[in-house]
Tab-separated table of C-alpha atoms in Angstrom:
chain	number	residue	atom	x	y	z
A	1482	MET	CA	-5.524	-23.845	15.383
A	1483	ASN	CA	-8.123	-21.844	13.543
A	1484	THR	CA	-7.924	-19.685	10.445
A	1485	ALA	CA	-6.955	-16.504	12.214
A	1486	LEU	CA	-4.041	-18.031	14.102
A	1487	LEU	CA	-2.700	-19.539	10.877
A	1488	TYR	CA	-2.666	-16.147	9.184
A	1489	ALA	CA	-1.154	-14.495	12.238
A	1490	LEU	CA	1.723	-16.968	12.189
A	1491	ALA	CA	2.112	-16.412	8.449
A	1492	GLY	CA	2.301	-12.690	9.208
A	1493	VAL	CA	5.078	-13.321	11.719
A	1494	ALA	CA	6.939	-15.382	9.127
A	1495	LEU	CA	6.590	-12.584	6.579
A	1496	PHE	CA	7.826	-10.027	9.100
A	1497	THR	CA	10.864	-12.122	9.949
A	1498	LEU	CA	11.689	-12.852	6.313
A	1499	GLY	CA	11.367	-9.174	5.481
A	1500	LEU	CA	13.597	-8.162	8.368
A	1501	GLN	CA	16.288	-10.626	7.348
A	1502	ALA	CA	16.177	-9.397	3.747
A	1503	LEU	CA	16.221	-5.773	4.873
A	1504	ILE	CA	19.430	-6.296	6.829
A	1505	VAL	CA	21.217	-8.549	4.384
A	1506	GLN	CA	20.361	-7.331	0.874
A	1507	PRO	CA	22.570	-4.466	-0.293
A	1508	HIS	CA	20.465	-3.183	-3.189
A	1509	LEU	CA	18.127	-0.386	-2.093
A	1510	LEU	CA	15.176	-1.507	-4.194
A	1511	ARG	CA	15.322	-4.899	-2.497
A	1512	LYS	CA	15.396	-3.194	0.871
A	1513	ILE	CA	12.237	-1.343	-0.095
A	1514	LEU	CA	10.633	-4.625	-1.161
A	1515	ALA	CA	11.638	-6.128	2.180
A	1516	LEU	CA	10.088	-3.203	4.064
A	1517	ASN	CA	6.819	-3.698	2.215
A	1518	VAL	CA	6.802	-7.412	3.019
A	1519	MET	CA	7.416	-6.585	6.681
A	1520	GLY	CA	4.521	-4.157	6.603
A	1521	SER	CA	2.200	-6.736	5.067
A	1522	GLY	CA	3.209	-9.222	7.746
A	1523	ALA	CA	2.475	-6.754	10.519
A	1524	PHE	CA	-0.944	-5.966	9.012
A	1525	LEU	CA	-1.771	-9.665	8.830
A	1526	VAL	CA	-0.934	-10.092	12.507
A	1527	LEU	CA	-3.045	-7.056	13.408
A	1528	VAL	CA	-6.202	-8.195	11.637
A	1529	ALA	CA	-5.781	-11.913	12.298
A	1530	LEU	CA	-5.333	-11.486	16.042
A	1531	ALA	CA	-8.581	-9.512	16.216
A	1532	ARG	CA	-10.422	-12.317	14.461
A	1533	ASP	CA	-10.623	-14.752	17.337
A	1534	ARG	CA	-14.158	-16.007	16.766
A	1535	PRO	CA	-15.104	-16.778	13.152
A	1536	ASP	CA	-18.837	-16.496	13.759
A	1537	ALA	CA	-18.782	-12.993	15.223
A	1538	PRO	CA	-18.784	-9.980	12.859
A	1539	ALA	CA	-15.311	-8.737	12.029
A	1540	ASP	CA	-13.852	-6.017	14.226
A	1541	ALA	CA	-13.736	-2.851	12.153
A	1542	VAL	CA	-11.075	-0.943	14.076
A	1543	PRO	CA	-8.031	-3.071	13.096
A	1544	GLN	CA	-9.286	-3.089	9.504
A	1545	ALA	CA	-9.410	0.701	9.466
A	1546	LEU	CA	-5.926	0.811	11.002
A	1547	VAL	CA	-4.618	-1.538	8.326
A	1548	ILE	CA	-6.178	0.492	5.497
A	1549	THR	CA	-4.449	3.550	6.938
A	1550	GLY	CA	-1.271	1.509	7.171
A	1551	ILE	CA	-1.465	0.420	3.530
A	1552	VAL	CA	-1.829	4.015	2.345
A	1553	VAL	CA	1.034	5.189	4.553
A	1554	ALA	CA	3.152	2.279	3.290
A	1555	VAL	CA	2.636	3.279	-0.338
A	1556	SER	CA	3.491	6.899	0.516
A	1557	ALA	CA	6.674	5.790	2.247
A	1558	THR	CA	7.541	3.464	-0.637
A	1559	ALA	CA	7.108	6.230	-3.184
A	1560	PHE	CA	9.280	8.605	-1.169
A	1561	ALA	CA	11.887	5.909	-0.558
A	1562	LEU	CA	12.017	5.165	-4.300
A	1563	ALA	CA	12.498	8.851	-5.045
A	1564	LEU	CA	15.328	8.938	-2.503
A	1565	MET	CA	16.931	5.861	-4.038
A	1566	LEU	CA	16.775	7.350	-7.543
A	1567	ARG	CA	18.291	10.571	-6.274
A	1568	LEU	CA	21.094	8.633	-4.591
A	1569	ARG	CA	21.637	6.782	-7.847
A	1570	ALA	CA	21.830	10.006	-9.788
A	1571	ALA	CA	24.194	11.561	-7.270
A	1572	THR	CA	26.598	8.690	-6.584
A	1573	GLY	CA	26.067	6.286	-9.477
A	1574	ARG	CA	25.330	3.340	-7.196
A	1575	SER	CA	22.021	2.074	-5.832
A	1576	THR	CA	23.477	0.695	-2.639
A	1577	LEU	CA	24.274	2.466	0.592
A	1578	PRO	CA	27.872	3.694	0.952
A	1579	GLU	CA	28.719	1.183	3.669
A	1580	ASP	CA	27.414	-1.670	1.521
A	1581	SER	CA	29.295	-0.584	-1.580
A	1582	GLY	CA	32.634	-1.213	0.002
A	1583	ASP	CA	32.035	-4.878	0.731
B	1093	MET	CA	-20.738	-29.281	5.790
B	1094	ALA	CA	-17.697	-30.800	7.403
B	1095	ALA	CA	-16.216	-31.339	3.965
B	1096	LEU	CA	-16.629	-27.631	3.240
B	1097	ASN	CA	-14.822	-26.759	6.459
B	1098	LEU	CA	-12.046	-29.151	5.545
B	1099	LEU	CA	-11.826	-27.578	2.101
B	1100	ALA	CA	-11.744	-24.093	3.587
B	1101	ALA	CA	-9.020	-25.127	6.016
B	1102	ALA	CA	-6.986	-26.643	3.206
B	1103	PHE	CA	-7.422	-23.454	1.174
B	1104	ASP	CA	-6.266	-21.320	4.092
B	1105	LEU	CA	-3.230	-23.523	4.656
B	1106	LEU	CA	-2.344	-23.357	0.974
B	1107	LEU	CA	-2.838	-19.571	0.843
B	1108	ALA	CA	-0.719	-18.915	3.918
B	1109	ALA	CA	2.027	-21.194	2.624
B	1110	ALA	CA	1.869	-19.529	-0.792
B	1111	LEU	CA	2.180	-16.079	0.789
B	1112	VAL	CA	5.290	-17.038	2.722
B	1113	ALA	CA	6.797	-18.889	-0.246
B	1114	LEU	CA	6.156	-15.986	-2.626
B	1115	ALA	CA	7.671	-13.477	-0.221
B	1116	TRP	CA	10.735	-15.678	0.245
B	1117	GLN	CA	11.128	-16.088	-3.502
B	1118	ALA	CA	10.644	-12.388	-4.147
B	1119	LEU	CA	13.191	-11.364	-1.559
B	1120	ARG	CA	15.939	-13.703	-2.687
B	1121	SER	CA	15.434	-13.716	-6.437
B	1122	PRO	CA	18.610	-12.729	-8.324
B	1123	ASP	CA	16.633	-10.966	-11.050
B	1124	LEU	CA	15.186	-7.660	-9.817
B	1125	PHE	CA	12.339	-7.592	-12.334
B	1126	ARG	CA	11.266	-11.071	-11.297
B	1127	ALA	CA	11.371	-9.967	-7.663
B	1128	ILE	CA	9.031	-7.051	-8.373
B	1129	VAL	CA	6.587	-9.203	-10.332
B	1130	LEU	CA	6.569	-11.802	-7.555
B	1131	PHE	CA	5.863	-9.004	-5.090
B	1132	ILE	CA	2.854	-7.888	-7.137
B	1133	VAL	CA	1.518	-11.446	-7.135
B	1134	PHE	CA	2.178	-11.553	-3.392
B	1135	GLY	CA	0.049	-8.447	-3.018
B	1136	LEU	CA	-2.819	-10.029	-4.926
B	1137	LEU	CA	-2.682	-13.152	-2.765
B	1138	MET	CA	-2.664	-10.896	0.288
B	1139	ALA	CA	-5.961	-9.492	-0.995
B	1140	LEU	CA	-7.321	-13.054	-1.001
B	1141	ALA	CA	-6.068	-13.527	2.548
B	1142	TRP	CA	-7.915	-10.394	3.610
B	1143	VAL	CA	-11.114	-11.785	2.116
B	1144	ARG	CA	-10.606	-14.972	4.118
B	1145	LEU	CA	-10.242	-12.844	7.240
B	1146	ASP	CA	-13.566	-11.048	6.472
B	1147	ALA	CA	-11.785	-7.755	5.807
B	1148	ILE	CA	-13.268	-6.861	2.413
B	1149	ASP	CA	-12.422	-3.155	2.564
B	1150	VAL	CA	-8.828	-4.067	3.340
B	1151	ALA	CA	-8.845	-6.551	0.452
B	1152	LEU	CA	-9.968	-3.811	-1.969
B	1153	ALA	CA	-7.342	-1.437	-0.639
B	1154	GLU	CA	-4.590	-4.070	-0.755
B	1155	ALA	CA	-5.395	-5.107	-4.316
B	1156	ALA	CA	-5.542	-1.544	-5.607
B	1157	ILE	CA	-2.845	0.137	-3.521
B	1158	GLY	CA	-0.676	-2.631	-2.134
B	1159	ALA	CA	-0.383	-4.716	-5.268
B	1160	GLY	CA	-1.332	-2.349	-8.079
B	1161	LEU	CA	0.062	1.042	-7.205
B	1162	THR	CA	3.088	-0.183	-5.273
B	1163	GLY	CA	3.861	-2.517	-8.156
B	1164	ALA	CA	3.568	0.336	-10.649
B	1165	LEU	CA	5.862	2.528	-8.539
B	1166	LEU	CA	8.420	-0.272	-8.193
B	1167	LEU	CA	8.391	-0.989	-11.917
B	1168	ALA	CA	8.775	2.709	-12.728
B	1169	ALA	CA	11.789	2.909	-10.414
B	1170	TRP	CA	13.211	-0.292	-11.900
B	1171	ALA	CA	12.819	1.142	-15.403
B	1172	ARG	CA	14.738	4.241	-14.371
B	1173	LEU	CA	17.504	2.148	-12.854
B	1174	GLN	CA	17.703	0.200	-16.103
B	1175	ARG	CA	17.952	3.394	-18.095
B	1176	ALA	CA	20.635	4.742	-15.787
B	1177	ALA	CA	22.658	1.569	-16.161
B	1178	GLY	CA	22.306	1.807	-19.930
B	1179	GLY	CA	20.198	-1.310	-19.867
B	1180	ALA	CA	23.309	-3.468	-19.810
B	1181	ASP	CA	23.274	-5.409	-16.570
B	1182	GLY	CA	20.294	-4.416	-14.514
B	1183	GLU	CA	21.151	-5.981	-11.187
B	1184	THR	CA	24.621	-4.951	-10.231
B	1185	ARG	CA	23.966	-1.232	-10.372
C	963	MET	CA	22.906	-15.227	-4.280
C	964	ALA	CA	24.806	-16.116	-1.087
C	965	ARG	CA	28.400	-16.728	-1.958
C	966	ARG	CA	30.474	-18.912	0.299
C	967	ALA	CA	32.473	-15.959	1.550
C	968	ASP	CA	29.261	-14.232	2.648
C	969	ARG	CA	28.124	-17.052	4.931
C	970	PRO	CA	29.664	-15.620	8.111
C	971	ARG	CA	28.205	-12.202	7.312
C	972	LEU	CA	24.748	-13.682	6.866
C	973	LEU	CA	24.876	-15.808	9.999
C	974	LEU	CA	24.412	-13.101	12.616
C	975	PRO	CA	21.369	-11.449	10.981
C	976	ALA	CA	19.826	-14.884	10.410
C	977	LEU	CA	20.278	-15.803	14.070
C	978	LEU	CA	18.860	-12.484	15.251
C	979	SER	CA	15.918	-12.665	12.864
C	980	THR	CA	15.144	-16.218	13.950
C	981	ALA	CA	15.285	-15.177	17.595
C	982	LEU	CA	12.941	-12.268	16.926
C	983	GLY	CA	10.646	-14.516	14.920
C	984	THR	CA	10.467	-17.061	17.717
C	985	GLY	CA	9.647	-14.342	20.223
C	986	LEU	CA	6.920	-12.997	17.953
C	987	VAL	CA	5.409	-16.459	17.463
C	988	LEU	CA	5.257	-16.951	21.225
C	989	SER	CA	3.658	-13.525	21.666
C	990	VAL	CA	1.088	-14.215	18.971
C	991	LEU	CA	0.189	-17.557	20.516
C	992	GLU	CA	-0.289	-15.885	23.861
C	993	LEU	CA	-2.235	-12.890	22.532
C	994	HIS	CA	-4.580	-15.106	20.562
C	995	SER	CA	-8.105	-15.141	22.028
C	996	VAL	CA	-7.215	-12.753	24.810
C	997	SER	CA	-8.603	-9.463	23.522
C	998	ALA	CA	-12.285	-8.723	23.176
C	999	GLY	CA	-11.794	-6.032	20.595
C	1000	LEU	CA	-13.816	-2.911	19.985
C	1001	GLY	CA	-16.456	-4.541	17.811
C	1002	ARG	CA	-19.208	-4.140	20.342
C	1003	GLN	CA	-18.588	-0.438	20.897
C	1004	VAL	CA	-18.443	0.185	17.149
C	1005	ALA	CA	-21.733	-1.652	16.629
C	1006	GLU	CA	-23.370	0.391	19.384
C	1007	GLN	CA	-22.305	3.738	17.958
C	1008	LEU	CA	-22.803	2.805	14.322
C	1009	PRO	CA	-26.364	4.177	13.897
C	1010	ALA	CA	-25.199	7.601	15.075
C	1011	SER	CA	-22.206	7.675	12.770
C	1012	GLY	CA	-23.965	8.559	9.538
C	1013	VAL	CA	-22.925	5.474	7.561
C	1014	SER	CA	-23.691	1.785	7.877
C	1015	ASN	CA	-20.328	0.322	6.868
C	1016	PRO	CA	-18.464	-0.045	10.180
C	1017	VAL	CA	-15.032	0.345	8.578
C	1018	THR	CA	-16.046	3.627	6.930
C	1019	ALA	CA	-17.545	4.777	10.213
C	1020	VAL	CA	-14.298	4.058	12.052
C	1021	LEU	CA	-12.166	5.635	9.329
C	1022	LEU	CA	-14.155	8.797	8.758
C	1023	ASN	CA	-15.960	9.357	12.034
C	1024	PHE	CA	-14.665	7.542	15.111
C	1025	ARG	CA	-11.007	7.734	14.123
C	1026	GLY	CA	-11.359	10.596	11.677
C	1027	TYR	CA	-8.320	12.330	13.104
C	1028	ASP	CA	-6.105	9.419	12.066
C	1029	THR	CA	-7.491	9.625	8.542
C	1030	LEU	CA	-6.789	13.342	8.454
C	1031	LEU	CA	-3.182	12.633	9.393
C	1032	GLU	CA	-3.063	9.902	6.782
C	1033	VAL	CA	-4.063	12.176	3.901
C	1034	ALA	CA	-1.555	14.666	5.253
C	1035	VAL	CA	1.138	11.957	5.108
C	1036	LEU	CA	0.242	11.313	1.465
C	1037	LEU	CA	0.685	14.987	0.743
C	1038	LEU	CA	3.978	15.042	2.641
C	1039	ALA	CA	5.309	12.115	0.629
C	1040	LEU	CA	4.380	13.969	-2.562
C	1041	LEU	CA	6.154	17.102	-1.364
C	1042	GLY	CA	9.177	15.022	-0.467
C	1043	ALA	CA	9.249	13.317	-3.843
C	1044	TRP	CA	8.806	16.661	-5.611
C	1045	SER	CA	11.657	18.178	-3.648
C	1046	LEU	CA	13.926	15.388	-4.892
C	1047	GLU	CA	12.791	15.281	-8.474
C	1048	SER	CA	13.437	17.892	-11.110
C	1049	SER	CA	10.667	16.786	-13.435
C	1050	ARG	CA	7.100	17.336	-12.324
C	1051	ARG	CA	5.596	17.263	-15.761
C	1052	PRO	CA	4.413	13.984	-17.177
C	1053	PRO	CA	6.603	12.274	-19.752
C	1054	LEU	CA	6.418	13.537	-23.312
C	1055	ALA	CA	3.263	12.498	-25.103
C	1056	ARG	CA	4.057	9.800	-27.617
C	1057	PRO	CA	1.785	7.449	-29.568
C	1058	ALA	CA	1.248	4.263	-27.629
C	1059	PRO	CA	1.238	0.772	-29.133
C	1060	PRO	CA	-2.244	-0.123	-30.472
C	1061	VAL	CA	-3.076	-2.667	-27.767
C	1062	GLN	CA	-2.149	-0.259	-24.997
C	1063	GLU	CA	-4.094	2.523	-26.692
C	1064	MET	CA	-7.211	0.390	-26.978
C	1065	LEU	CA	-6.870	-0.904	-23.438
C	1066	THR	CA	-6.583	2.617	-22.095
C	1067	ARG	CA	-9.605	3.783	-24.066
C	1068	LEU	CA	-11.623	0.907	-22.645
C	1069	LEU	CA	-10.321	0.965	-19.104
C	1070	ALA	CA	-9.887	4.633	-18.219
C	1071	PRO	CA	-13.591	5.625	-18.313
C	1072	LEU	CA	-14.508	2.313	-16.694
C	1073	LEU	CA	-12.070	2.941	-13.864
C	1074	VAL	CA	-13.500	6.395	-13.268
C	1075	LEU	CA	-16.962	4.848	-13.086
C	1076	VAL	CA	-15.773	2.136	-10.688
C	1077	ALA	CA	-14.144	4.790	-8.516
C	1078	GLY	CA	-17.370	6.731	-8.320
C	1079	TYR	CA	-19.254	3.557	-7.424
C	1080	LEU	CA	-16.771	2.565	-4.727
C	1081	LEU	CA	-17.032	6.018	-3.192
C	1082	TRP	CA	-20.807	5.955	-3.146
C	1083	ALA	CA	-21.153	2.353	-2.040
C	1084	GLY	CA	-18.566	2.804	0.683
C	1085	ALA	CA	-21.222	4.105	3.028
C	1086	GLY	CA	-23.038	0.801	3.263
C	1087	ALA	CA	-20.902	-1.836	1.549
C	1088	PRO	CA	-17.150	-2.407	1.234
C	1089	GLY	CA	-15.570	0.544	-0.472
C	1090	GLY	CA	-14.784	4.087	0.479
C	1091	ALA	CA	-12.509	6.980	-0.317
C	1092	PHE	CA	-9.192	5.143	-0.299
C	1093	GLN	CA	-10.251	2.329	-2.559
C	1094	ALA	CA	-11.965	4.787	-4.924
C	1095	GLY	CA	-9.006	7.155	-4.852
C	1096	SER	CA	-6.536	4.434	-5.727
C	1097	VAL	CA	-8.665	3.272	-8.662
C	1098	LEU	CA	-8.799	6.889	-9.828
C	1099	GLY	CA	-5.032	7.111	-9.479
C	1100	ALA	CA	-4.678	3.951	-11.545
C	1101	ALA	CA	-6.835	5.527	-14.267
C	1102	GLY	CA	-4.586	8.572	-14.206
C	1103	ILE	CA	-1.468	6.407	-14.520
C	1104	LEU	CA	-3.006	4.506	-17.443
C	1105	VAL	CA	-3.727	7.763	-19.252
C	1106	LEU	CA	-0.207	9.027	-18.590
C	1107	LEU	CA	1.413	5.836	-19.813
C	1108	ALA	CA	-0.662	5.859	-22.993
C	1109	GLY	CA	0.757	9.259	-23.784
C	1110	TRP	CA	-2.509	11.159	-23.915
C	1111	ARG	CA	-2.081	14.908	-23.664
C	1112	CYS	CA	-4.194	16.149	-20.774
C	1113	ARG	CA	-2.737	19.530	-20.027
C	1114	ARG	CA	-5.643	20.764	-17.936
C	1115	LEU	CA	-5.708	17.562	-15.896
C	1116	ALA	CA	-1.986	17.749	-15.294
C	1117	ALA	CA	-2.296	21.380	-14.253
C	1118	ALA	CA	-5.069	20.440	-11.843
C	1119	GLY	CA	-2.759	17.947	-10.141
C	1120	ARG	CA	-1.394	20.266	-7.485
C	1121	PRO	CA	-4.696	21.830	-6.332
C	1122	LEU	CA	-6.391	18.434	-6.366
C	1123	ALA	CA	-3.694	16.938	-4.192
C	1124	VAL	CA	-4.193	19.655	-1.607
C	1125	LEU	CA	-7.994	19.570	-1.782
C	1126	GLY	CA	-8.466	16.450	0.360
C	1127	PRO	CA	-6.433	17.396	3.419
C	1128	ALA	CA	-7.566	21.018	3.101
C	1129	LEU	CA	-11.259	20.201	3.109
C	1130	PHE	CA	-10.836	17.705	5.939
C	1131	LEU	CA	-8.995	20.286	7.999
C	1132	LEU	CA	-11.538	23.006	7.216
C	1133	VAL	CA	-14.428	20.781	8.278
C	1134	GLY	CA	-12.574	19.947	11.468
C	1135	TRP	CA	-11.933	23.585	12.291
C	1136	ALA	CA	-15.494	24.591	11.433
C	1137	LEU	CA	-16.810	21.905	13.751
C	1138	LEU	CA	-14.359	23.089	16.399
C	1139	LEU	CA	-15.889	26.551	16.180
C	1140	LEU	CA	-19.495	25.356	16.002
C	1141	GLN	CA	-19.520	22.250	18.182
C	1142	GLY	CA	-16.633	22.857	20.524
C	1143	SER	CA	-14.506	19.846	19.584
C	1144	PHE	CA	-12.448	19.037	16.511
C	1145	LEU	CA	-14.151	16.799	13.921
C	1146	ASP	CA	-17.165	16.210	16.135
C	1147	TYR	CA	-19.890	15.608	13.542
C	1148	PRO	CA	-23.473	16.368	14.566
C	1149	PRO	CA	-25.247	13.022	14.029
C	1150	ALA	CA	-27.895	14.542	11.756
C	1151	ARG	CA	-25.300	15.876	9.312
C	1152	ALA	CA	-22.689	13.165	9.758
C	1153	GLY	CA	-23.561	11.253	6.583
C	1154	LEU	CA	-23.369	14.356	4.420
C	1155	LEU	CA	-20.118	15.543	5.962
C	1156	ILE	CA	-18.558	12.122	5.543
C	1157	LEU	CA	-19.578	12.026	1.891
C	1158	ALA	CA	-18.124	15.471	1.260
C	1159	ILE	CA	-14.857	14.639	2.977
C	1160	GLU	CA	-14.643	11.301	1.206
C	1161	THR	CA	-15.181	12.914	-2.208
C	1162	ALA	CA	-12.444	15.434	-1.616
C	1163	ALA	CA	-10.201	12.710	-0.227
C	1164	MET	CA	-10.848	10.473	-3.247
C	1165	LEU	CA	-9.851	13.195	-5.704
C	1166	SER	CA	-6.863	14.055	-3.587
C	1167	ILE	CA	-5.661	10.467	-3.223
C	1168	GLY	CA	-6.037	9.842	-6.951
C	1169	ALA	CA	-4.121	12.980	-7.865
C	1170	THR	CA	-1.403	12.353	-5.278
C	1171	LEU	CA	-0.819	8.741	-6.271
C	1172	ALA	CA	-0.651	9.615	-9.970
C	1173	ALA	CA	1.710	12.508	-9.215
C	1174	LEU	CA	3.915	10.192	-7.120
C	1175	PHE	CA	4.086	7.809	-10.056
C	1176	VAL	CA	5.108	10.642	-12.381
C	1177	ALA	CA	7.797	11.725	-9.913
C	1178	VAL	CA	9.235	8.210	-9.705
C	1179	LEU	CA	8.974	7.618	-13.454
C	1180	GLY	CA	10.892	10.751	-14.352
C	1181	HIS	CA	11.283	11.624	-17.990
C	1182	GLY	CA	9.958	8.308	-19.203
C	1183	GLY	CA	12.999	7.427	-21.229
C	1184	GLN	CA	12.707	9.993	-23.933
C	1185	ARG	CA	16.141	9.760	-25.473
C	1186	PRO	CA	16.736	12.390	-28.174
């Protein structure tokens, strides 16, 4: 197992943890945190899988894709936070309606 | 030289384990503020992981955007939730 | 966190997540050392791209269309946040605590300088428009949080946010008219075009990120 495979497996673990938290946690801010963790995991897998030989220069295309992904993730996070705050202002709760009933 | 490789491998193992542990802690922490702070630290360690994967541009972007700006946005939203709840109990609302 | 009564509710997602995780691990193990990647093609075309940093070349030249869409997504997120928020103006200017004031005075000009360096160095070393833009956005957030009154800067927020995608799109259309295909840089001018687009994108990203922060922060807790 080399460096890249280790990070790829860590990325899978992050993705799985994030998915579990996304489904289970009722609070919307935690769901947003979970989404970000999932995104980071996916980016790790993307770059780590392209890094199969440590001595060769790094492949630039997955890195560019991940930079794009990071910027899109922050845009989505900001919009999601604005949505959550609006929901809070409108309904008084920061959980989704189906989660509030539990 | 072999010792350096062993050290690098140990560092990678520790970093990967720390990333997963931090994410787990952040996602299941009862205190929301602590969760956000742990997420910011997670972002900074991700930047280190990018450096280890020879993705320096990604490391710069992750540190600035992923950890810094996302953390600032999350804290701003948290502060507004606190204000809306009257600052009493931050988590349940 | 997980009360005893919640255990059955948590079981099904945990099982599904574990199953998905196992499948992903198997896929990763199989995909490892299978792909050759695009590194060779990037290295071949790099001298004609106008920059010497391969990541910048991919972002701004080879996959420039994706970057155009990305700055458009940033703008869209800002529009979405603005459509949800009533307050677009920064929080009321109030005197900041002394440590924060001093820190902002030290850091804000330094951050602007670092942003300019990252933009310039991005052609040959790690850096580029996104890193520079986010540092610029951080400087803007620092200034906002310290309560400095920058009316002209705040008024410039909206045009700056549009500047990046607009310039990128204009360059693409101009090249469509002149060269016959969208965003097809002539190799002689590629470096200059990339620098121009990156500068506009840096300003735009900085303004958009700071404006997103203002939208999420709201009124900043100014209780009467």
